[in-house]
Amino acid sequence: MQLHIVGGFLGSGKTTAIIQAAKYLMAQGQRVGVMTNDQGKYLVDTAFIQLADVPTVEVTGGCFCCNYSSLTKQLDALDAQAHPDIIFAESVGSCADIVATVVRPLFELGSAAVPTSFSVFADSRLLRRWLVGSPLPFSDNINYVFVQQLEEAGLLVINKADLLDGDAQRDTEQRARRRFGDKAILLQNSLDADSIRVWVEHLISGTAPTRSLHLDYRRYGEAEAQLAWLDMRLVLLDMHQARLRQIITDIHSALGDIPIGHFKILVWNARRSAKISFPTVSDPDWEVNLPVLPEGRVEMLLNLRAETDSDALRRLVERVLEGVPVREIHIDSFHPRWPEPTYRLVD
């Protein structure tokens, strides 16, 4: 059984790539399973992958490294449930130090599934800003975690490359190769079948890195504490296209200049589903590109990660939802706890 660990910052496109890779592999007769991971418990990613008919388990309430026993239990559960040939394990986007706290323990402490690869995804636009020396929208500690994620990659995937023009693509790849000369690097569009095929081929033929980071856990913990998590599960009544679009638009507008790690919504009913994502660098034409949305009684999952106060973030979204007909609502807002890995194996 192959285990491919996929990391990278919030909004880098990990879930989309995993779904497309799973579809590609299943079309070849492979059995595929996915493990998702998050600090929260109402996960858009899990529901979205399940809607694609891919067997999925999740580790919630913290990162893989702080929930190592849950990680191994869920790997065993997925193996028993689906007997996969290949598992993709997607770490939460605020997590770093995965080699020391996940990859090496799985290798060295004994596990039925040992890592075959470790990819780190980066949004091409955010990575380009950093490579050319432009400021990133987050505080220094969060930027530090973003860079440390890149440093420990076995395979660095510059994702959403299609959102850069040709010259910017080439320049970004060249800068990344100069900065990370020892790494395998892919320029990828995860909605393109050929890009996914090349990524999968790299995964199958590659090996997972075993060199641990020299990570400053004080800065790492402070970065986690500066990020707010908001998760909501709603049942909305009497929805129609215009009204649902307006709700999504109003939440996005209300965020204003708050630095967003990722804001994603999944809406569905028996007839239709749609996922809407707003990463750190949003498409200016996002309203034009909204998919056709379900109508009538609609279930909604909302995950929002931003650098702000968690209570203020919750109040902001609740104000937008005032007057919206809702049958049931579950809300959870918090700041992640200080990272305390179960194991940390370093050189």
CSV table of C-alpha atoms in Angstrom, one decimal:
chain,number,residue,atom,x,y,z
A,1,MET,CA,0.0,0.0,0.0
A,2,GLN,CA,1.4,3.4,-1.0
A,3,LEU,CA,0.9,6.4,1.3
A,4,HIS,CA,1.3,9.9,-0.3
A,5,ILE,CA,1.4,12.7,2.2
A,6,VAL,CA,0.3,16.1,0.8
A,7,GLY,CA,1.0,19.3,2.7
A,8,GLY,CA,1.1,23.0,1.9
A,9,PHE,CA,-0.4,26.3,3.0
A,10,LEU,CA,-4.1,27.0,3.3
A,11,GLY,CA,-5.7,27.5,-0.1
A,12,SER,CA,-2.9,26.0,-2.2
A,13,GLY,CA,-5.2,23.5,-4.0
A,14,LYS,CA,-4.3,20.3,-2.2
A,15,THR,CA,-7.9,18.8,-2.2
A,16,THR,CA,-8.6,19.5,-5.8
A,17,ALA,CA,-5.3,17.8,-6.8
A,18,ILE,CA,-6.0,14.8,-4.7
A,19,ILE,CA,-9.5,14.3,-6.1
A,20,GLN,CA,-8.3,14.5,-9.7
A,21,ALA,CA,-5.4,12.1,-8.9
A,22,ALA,CA,-7.9,9.7,-7.2
A,23,LYS,CA,-10.1,9.8,-10.3
A,24,TYR,CA,-7.1,9.2,-12.6
A,25,LEU,CA,-5.9,6.2,-10.6
A,26,MET,CA,-9.4,4.7,-10.1
A,27,ALA,CA,-9.9,4.9,-13.9
A,28,GLN,CA,-6.8,2.6,-14.1
A,29,GLY,CA,-8.3,0.1,-11.7
A,30,GLN,CA,-6.5,1.3,-8.6
A,31,ARG,CA,-8.3,1.4,-5.2
A,32,VAL,CA,-7.8,4.8,-3.7
A,33,GLY,CA,-8.6,6.2,-0.2
A,34,VAL,CA,-8.1,9.7,1.3
A,35,MET,CA,-7.5,10.9,4.8
A,36,THR,CA,-8.3,14.6,5.5
A,37,ASN,CA,-7.0,16.6,8.4
A,38,ASP,CA,-8.1,19.8,10.1
A,39,GLN,CA,-8.1,21.7,13.4
A,40,GLY,CA,-11.9,21.9,13.1
A,41,LYS,CA,-14.6,19.2,12.7
A,42,TYR,CA,-17.1,20.4,10.0
A,43,LEU,CA,-14.9,19.9,7.0
A,44,VAL,CA,-15.7,21.0,3.5
A,45,ASP,CA,-12.8,18.9,2.1
A,46,THR,CA,-14.1,15.6,3.6
A,47,ALA,CA,-17.6,16.2,2.3
A,48,PHE,CA,-16.4,17.3,-1.1
A,49,ILE,CA,-14.2,14.2,-1.5
A,50,GLN,CA,-17.0,11.9,-0.4
A,51,LEU,CA,-19.3,13.5,-3.0
A,52,ALA,CA,-16.7,12.3,-5.5
A,53,ASP,CA,-17.3,8.7,-4.3
A,54,VAL,CA,-13.8,8.3,-2.9
A,55,PRO,CA,-13.5,6.4,0.5
A,56,THR,CA,-12.5,9.0,3.0
A,57,VAL,CA,-11.6,9.2,6.7
A,58,GLU,CA,-10.6,12.3,8.7
A,59,VAL,CA,-8.4,13.3,11.6
A,60,THR,CA,-10.0,16.4,13.2
A,61,GLY,CA,-9.4,18.6,16.2
A,62,GLY,CA,-5.7,19.1,15.4
A,63,CYS,CA,-2.9,18.4,13.0
A,64,PHE,CA,-1.6,14.9,12.2
A,65,CYS,CA,1.5,15.5,14.4
A,66,CYS,CA,-0.5,16.3,17.5
A,67,ASN,CA,-3.0,13.5,16.8
A,68,TYR,CA,-0.6,10.8,15.8
A,69,SER,CA,-2.5,7.9,17.4
A,70,SER,CA,-5.7,9.1,15.6
A,71,LEU,CA,-3.6,9.2,12.3
A,72,THR,CA,-2.6,5.6,12.6
A,73,LYS,CA,-6.0,4.4,13.8
A,74,GLN,CA,-7.7,6.1,10.8
A,75,LEU,CA,-5.1,4.7,8.4
A,76,ASP,CA,-6.0,1.2,9.8
A,77,ALA,CA,-9.7,2.0,9.5
A,78,LEU,CA,-9.4,3.2,5.9
A,79,ASP,CA,-7.4,0.0,5.1
A,80,ALA,CA,-10.1,-2.2,6.6
A,81,GLN,CA,-12.9,-0.2,4.9
A,82,ALA,CA,-11.6,0.2,1.4
A,83,HIS,CA,-8.5,-2.0,1.1
A,84,PRO,CA,-6.8,0.8,-0.9
A,85,ASP,CA,-3.8,0.3,-3.1
A,86,ILE,CA,-3.0,4.0,-2.6
A,87,ILE,CA,-3.8,6.5,0.2
A,88,PHE,CA,-3.5,10.3,0.0
A,89,ALA,CA,-3.2,11.9,3.4
A,90,GLU,CA,-3.8,15.7,3.3
A,91,SER,CA,-2.4,17.7,6.2
A,92,VAL,CA,-4.1,20.8,7.6
A,93,GLY,CA,-2.7,23.9,5.8
A,94,SER,CA,-1.3,25.5,8.9
A,95,CYS,CA,0.9,22.5,9.7
A,96,ALA,CA,4.7,22.3,9.3
A,97,ASP,CA,7.4,20.0,10.6
A,98,ILE,CA,5.7,17.0,9.0
A,99,VAL,CA,8.9,15.1,8.3
A,100,ALA,CA,10.0,15.0,11.9
A,101,THR,CA,6.5,14.4,13.4
A,102,VAL,CA,4.7,12.2,10.8
A,103,VAL,CA,7.0,10.9,8.1
A,104,ARG,CA,9.8,9.7,10.3
A,105,PRO,CA,7.7,8.2,13.0
A,106,LEU,CA,5.7,6.2,10.4
A,107,PHE,CA,9.0,4.9,9.1
A,108,GLU,CA,10.9,4.3,12.4
A,109,LEU,CA,8.2,3.4,14.9
A,110,GLY,CA,6.5,0.8,12.7
A,111,SER,CA,3.3,1.3,10.7
A,112,ALA,CA,1.3,-0.8,8.2
A,113,ALA,CA,1.5,2.2,5.9
A,114,VAL,CA,4.8,4.0,5.4
A,115,PRO,CA,5.1,7.2,3.4
A,116,THR,CA,5.9,6.8,-0.3
A,117,SER,CA,6.1,10.5,-1.0
A,118,PHE,CA,5.7,13.9,0.6
A,119,SER,CA,4.4,16.7,-1.7
A,120,VAL,CA,4.1,20.3,-0.6
A,121,PHE,CA,1.7,22.5,-2.6
A,122,ALA,CA,2.1,26.3,-3.0
A,123,ASP,CA,-0.3,28.7,-4.8
A,124,SER,CA,1.8,30.0,-7.7
A,125,ARG,CA,0.7,33.6,-7.0
A,126,LEU,CA,1.6,33.6,-3.3
A,127,LEU,CA,4.8,31.8,-4.0
A,128,ARG,CA,5.7,34.3,-6.7
A,129,ARG,CA,5.1,37.2,-4.3
A,130,TRP,CA,7.6,35.7,-1.9
A,131,LEU,CA,10.2,34.8,-4.5
A,132,VAL,CA,10.3,38.3,-5.9
A,133,GLY,CA,10.4,39.9,-2.5
A,134,SER,CA,6.9,41.4,-2.5
A,135,PRO,CA,5.1,41.5,0.9
A,136,LEU,CA,2.7,38.6,1.8
A,137,PRO,CA,-0.6,39.6,3.5
A,138,PHE,CA,0.1,37.8,6.8
A,139,SER,CA,2.2,38.6,9.9
A,140,ASP,CA,5.8,37.6,10.1
A,141,ASN,CA,5.1,34.4,12.1
A,142,ILE,CA,2.6,33.1,9.6
A,143,ASN,CA,4.9,33.9,6.7
A,144,TYR,CA,7.6,32.0,8.6
A,145,VAL,CA,5.4,28.8,8.6
A,146,PHE,CA,4.6,29.3,4.9
A,147,VAL,CA,8.4,29.3,4.1
A,148,GLN,CA,9.2,26.4,6.4
A,149,GLN,CA,6.6,24.3,4.6
A,150,LEU,CA,8.4,24.9,1.4
A,151,GLU,CA,11.7,24.1,3.0
A,152,GLU,CA,10.8,20.6,4.0
A,153,ALA,CA,9.1,19.5,0.8
A,154,GLY,CA,10.2,16.4,-0.9
A,155,LEU,CA,8.4,17.4,-4.0
A,156,LEU,CA,7.4,21.1,-4.4
A,157,VAL,CA,4.3,21.6,-6.5
A,158,ILE,CA,3.8,25.1,-7.8
A,159,ASN,CA,0.0,24.8,-8.2
A,160,LYS,CA,-2.5,26.9,-10.0
A,161,ALA,CA,0.2,27.7,-12.5
A,162,ASP,CA,-2.4,28.5,-15.1
A,163,LEU,CA,-3.3,31.7,-13.1
A,164,LEU,CA,0.1,33.2,-14.1
A,165,ASP,CA,0.9,34.2,-17.6
A,166,GLY,CA,3.6,32.4,-19.6
A,167,ASP,CA,6.5,34.7,-18.7
A,168,ALA,CA,5.5,34.7,-15.0
A,169,GLN,CA,5.3,30.9,-15.0
A,170,ARG,CA,8.8,30.5,-16.4
A,171,ASP,CA,10.3,33.2,-14.1
A,172,THR,CA,8.6,31.7,-11.0
A,173,GLU,CA,9.8,28.2,-11.8
A,174,GLN,CA,13.4,29.5,-12.5
A,175,ARG,CA,13.4,31.4,-9.2
A,176,ALA,CA,12.1,28.4,-7.3
A,177,ARG,CA,14.8,26.2,-8.8
A,178,ARG,CA,17.5,28.6,-7.8
A,179,ARG,CA,16.0,28.9,-4.2
A,180,PHE,CA,15.3,25.2,-3.8
A,181,GLY,CA,18.0,23.6,-6.0
A,182,ASP,CA,17.9,20.2,-4.3
A,183,LYS,CA,14.2,19.7,-4.7
A,184,ALA,CA,12.0,18.2,-7.4
A,185,ILE,CA,9.7,20.9,-8.6
A,186,LEU,CA,6.6,20.7,-10.7
A,187,LEU,CA,4.6,23.5,-12.3
A,188,GLN,CA,1.0,22.3,-12.1
A,189,ASN,CA,-2.6,23.0,-13.0
A,190,SER,CA,-4.6,20.5,-11.0
A,191,LEU,CA,-7.6,20.7,-13.3
A,192,ASP,CA,-5.5,19.5,-16.2
A,193,ALA,CA,-5.3,15.8,-16.8
A,194,ASP,CA,-1.7,15.8,-18.1
A,195,SER,CA,-0.5,17.8,-15.1
A,196,ILE,CA,-2.2,15.3,-12.7
A,197,ARG,CA,-0.6,12.4,-14.6
A,198,VAL,CA,2.8,13.8,-14.3
A,199,TRP,CA,2.3,14.5,-10.5
A,200,VAL,CA,1.1,10.9,-10.0
A,201,GLU,CA,4.1,9.5,-11.9
A,202,HIS,CA,6.5,11.5,-9.6
A,203,LEU,CA,4.7,10.2,-6.6
A,204,ILE,CA,4.9,6.6,-7.6
A,205,SER,CA,8.6,6.8,-8.6
A,206,GLY,CA,9.8,9.1,-5.8
A,207,THR,CA,10.7,8.6,-2.1
A,208,ALA,CA,9.7,10.5,1.0
A,209,PRO,CA,12.2,12.9,2.5
A,210,THR,CA,13.7,12.1,5.9
A,211,ARG,CA,15.6,15.3,6.8
A,212,SER,CA,13.9,17.1,9.6
A,213,LEU,CA,13.4,20.8,9.9
A,214,HIS,CA,15.1,23.0,12.4
A,215,LEU,CA,11.8,24.7,13.3
A,216,ASP,CA,11.3,27.5,15.8
A,217,TYR,CA,8.3,26.2,17.8
A,218,ARG,CA,7.8,29.5,19.5
A,219,ARG,CA,7.2,31.2,16.1
A,220,TYR,CA,5.2,28.2,14.9
A,221,GLY,CA,2.9,28.3,17.9
A,222,GLU,CA,2.4,32.0,17.7
A,223,ALA,CA,1.5,31.7,14.1
A,224,GLU,CA,-1.1,29.1,14.9
A,225,ALA,CA,-2.5,31.3,17.6
A,226,GLN,CA,-2.8,34.3,15.2
A,227,LEU,CA,-5.1,32.3,12.9
A,228,ALA,CA,-8.8,32.2,13.5
A,229,TRP,CA,-10.9,29.1,12.6
A,230,LEU,CA,-14.6,29.3,11.8
A,231,ASP,CA,-16.6,26.2,10.8
A,232,MET,CA,-20.3,26.3,10.2
A,233,ARG,CA,-22.9,23.6,9.1
A,234,LEU,CA,-26.2,25.0,8.1
A,235,VAL,CA,-29.5,23.9,6.6
A,236,LEU,CA,-30.9,26.8,4.5
A,237,LEU,CA,-34.5,26.9,3.5
A,238,ASP,CA,-36.2,28.4,0.4
A,239,MET,CA,-32.9,29.2,-1.4
A,240,HIS,CA,-32.7,30.3,-5.0
A,241,GLN,CA,-29.8,31.2,-7.1
A,242,ALA,CA,-29.8,34.9,-6.5
A,243,ARG,CA,-30.2,34.6,-2.8
A,244,LEU,CA,-27.5,32.1,-2.3
A,245,ARG,CA,-25.1,34.0,-4.5
A,246,GLN,CA,-25.9,37.1,-2.4
A,247,ILE,CA,-25.1,35.3,0.9
A,248,ILE,CA,-21.7,34.2,-0.4
A,249,THR,CA,-21.0,37.6,-1.9
A,250,ASP,CA,-21.9,39.4,1.3
A,251,ILE,CA,-19.7,37.2,3.5
A,252,HIS,CA,-16.7,37.7,1.1
A,253,SER,CA,-17.3,41.5,1.1
A,254,ALA,CA,-17.7,41.7,4.9
A,255,LEU,CA,-14.2,40.2,5.3
A,256,GLY,CA,-12.8,43.4,3.8
A,257,ASP,CA,-9.0,43.6,4.3
A,258,ILE,CA,-8.8,40.7,6.8
A,259,PRO,CA,-5.9,38.4,5.6
A,260,ILE,CA,-7.6,35.2,4.4
A,261,GLY,CA,-5.8,31.8,4.6
A,262,HIS,CA,-8.8,30.1,2.9
A,263,PHE,CA,-12.5,30.6,2.7
A,264,LYS,CA,-14.5,27.7,1.2
A,265,ILE,CA,-18.1,26.8,1.0
A,266,LEU,CA,-19.8,23.6,0.0
A,267,VAL,CA,-23.5,23.7,-0.8
A,268,TRP,CA,-25.6,20.7,-1.9
A,269,ASN,CA,-28.9,19.0,-2.0
A,270,ALA,CA,-30.2,15.8,-3.6
A,271,ARG,CA,-30.0,17.3,-7.1
A,272,ARG,CA,-26.8,19.4,-7.2
A,273,SER,CA,-23.6,20.3,-5.3
A,274,ALA,CA,-21.2,23.2,-5.7
A,275,LYS,CA,-17.9,24.2,-4.0
A,276,ILE,CA,-16.7,27.8,-3.9
A,277,SER,CA,-13.2,28.6,-2.7
A,278,PHE,CA,-11.5,31.9,-2.0
A,279,PRO,CA,-7.7,31.4,-1.3
A,280,THR,CA,-5.4,34.2,-0.1
A,281,VAL,CA,-5.1,35.6,-3.6
A,282,SER,CA,-8.6,35.6,-5.0
A,283,ASP,CA,-9.6,35.7,-8.6
A,284,PRO,CA,-11.0,39.3,-9.3
A,285,ASP,CA,-13.6,37.7,-11.5
A,286,TRP,CA,-14.8,35.2,-8.9
A,287,GLU,CA,-18.4,36.4,-9.0
A,288,VAL,CA,-18.6,35.7,-12.8
A,289,ASN,CA,-17.2,32.3,-12.3
A,290,LEU,CA,-19.5,31.1,-9.5
A,291,PRO,CA,-21.0,27.7,-10.4
A,292,VAL,CA,-24.7,26.9,-10.8
A,293,LEU,CA,-25.9,26.6,-7.2
A,294,PRO,CA,-28.6,24.2,-5.7
A,295,GLU,CA,-32.0,25.7,-4.9
A,296,GLY,CA,-34.7,25.0,-2.3
A,297,ARG,CA,-33.6,23.2,0.9
A,298,VAL,CA,-29.8,23.4,0.8
A,299,GLU,CA,-27.1,22.2,3.1
A,300,MET,CA,-24.0,24.3,3.6
A,301,LEU,CA,-20.6,23.7,5.1
A,302,LEU,CA,-18.4,26.8,5.6
A,303,ASN,CA,-14.8,26.8,6.5
A,304,LEU,CA,-13.0,30.1,7.0
A,305,ARG,CA,-9.4,30.6,8.2
A,306,ALA,CA,-8.1,34.1,8.6
A,307,GLU,CA,-5.7,36.2,10.6
A,308,THR,CA,-8.0,37.9,13.0
A,309,ASP,CA,-9.9,37.3,16.3
A,310,SER,CA,-12.1,34.2,16.2
A,311,ASP,CA,-15.0,35.7,18.0
A,312,ALA,CA,-15.0,38.8,15.7
A,313,LEU,CA,-14.9,36.5,12.7
A,314,ARG,CA,-17.9,34.6,14.0
A,315,ARG,CA,-19.9,37.7,14.6
A,316,LEU,CA,-19.1,39.0,11.2
A,317,VAL,CA,-20.6,35.9,9.5
A,318,GLU,CA,-23.5,35.8,11.8
A,319,ARG,CA,-24.5,39.3,10.9
A,320,VAL,CA,-24.6,38.4,7.3
A,321,LEU,CA,-26.8,35.5,8.0
A,322,GLU,CA,-29.4,37.5,10.0
A,323,GLY,CA,-32.8,37.1,8.4
A,324,VAL,CA,-31.7,34.0,6.4
A,325,PRO,CA,-34.2,31.1,6.9
A,326,VAL,CA,-32.1,28.5,8.7
A,327,ARG,CA,-33.5,25.2,10.1
A,328,GLU,CA,-30.4,24.1,12.0
A,329,ILE,CA,-27.0,25.6,12.6
A,330,HIS,CA,-23.7,24.4,14.1
A,331,ILE,CA,-20.9,26.9,14.6
A,332,ASP,CA,-17.4,26.5,16.0
A,333,SER,CA,-14.9,29.3,16.2
A,334,PHE,CA,-11.5,29.2,17.9
A,335,HIS,CA,-7.8,29.7,17.6
A,336,PRO,CA,-5.7,26.5,17.2
A,337,ARG,CA,-3.9,25.3,20.4
A,338,TRP,CA,-0.2,25.3,20.7
A,339,PRO,CA,1.4,22.5,18.6
A,340,GLU,CA,2.6,19.7,20.8
A,341,PRO,CA,3.6,16.7,18.6
A,342,THR,CA,3.3,13.2,19.9
A,343,TYR,CA,6.7,12.4,18.4
A,344,ARG,CA,9.4,14.5,17.0
A,345,LEU,CA,12.3,12.7,15.4
A,346,VAL,CA,15.2,14.9,14.5
A,347,ASP,CA,18.8,14.4,13.4
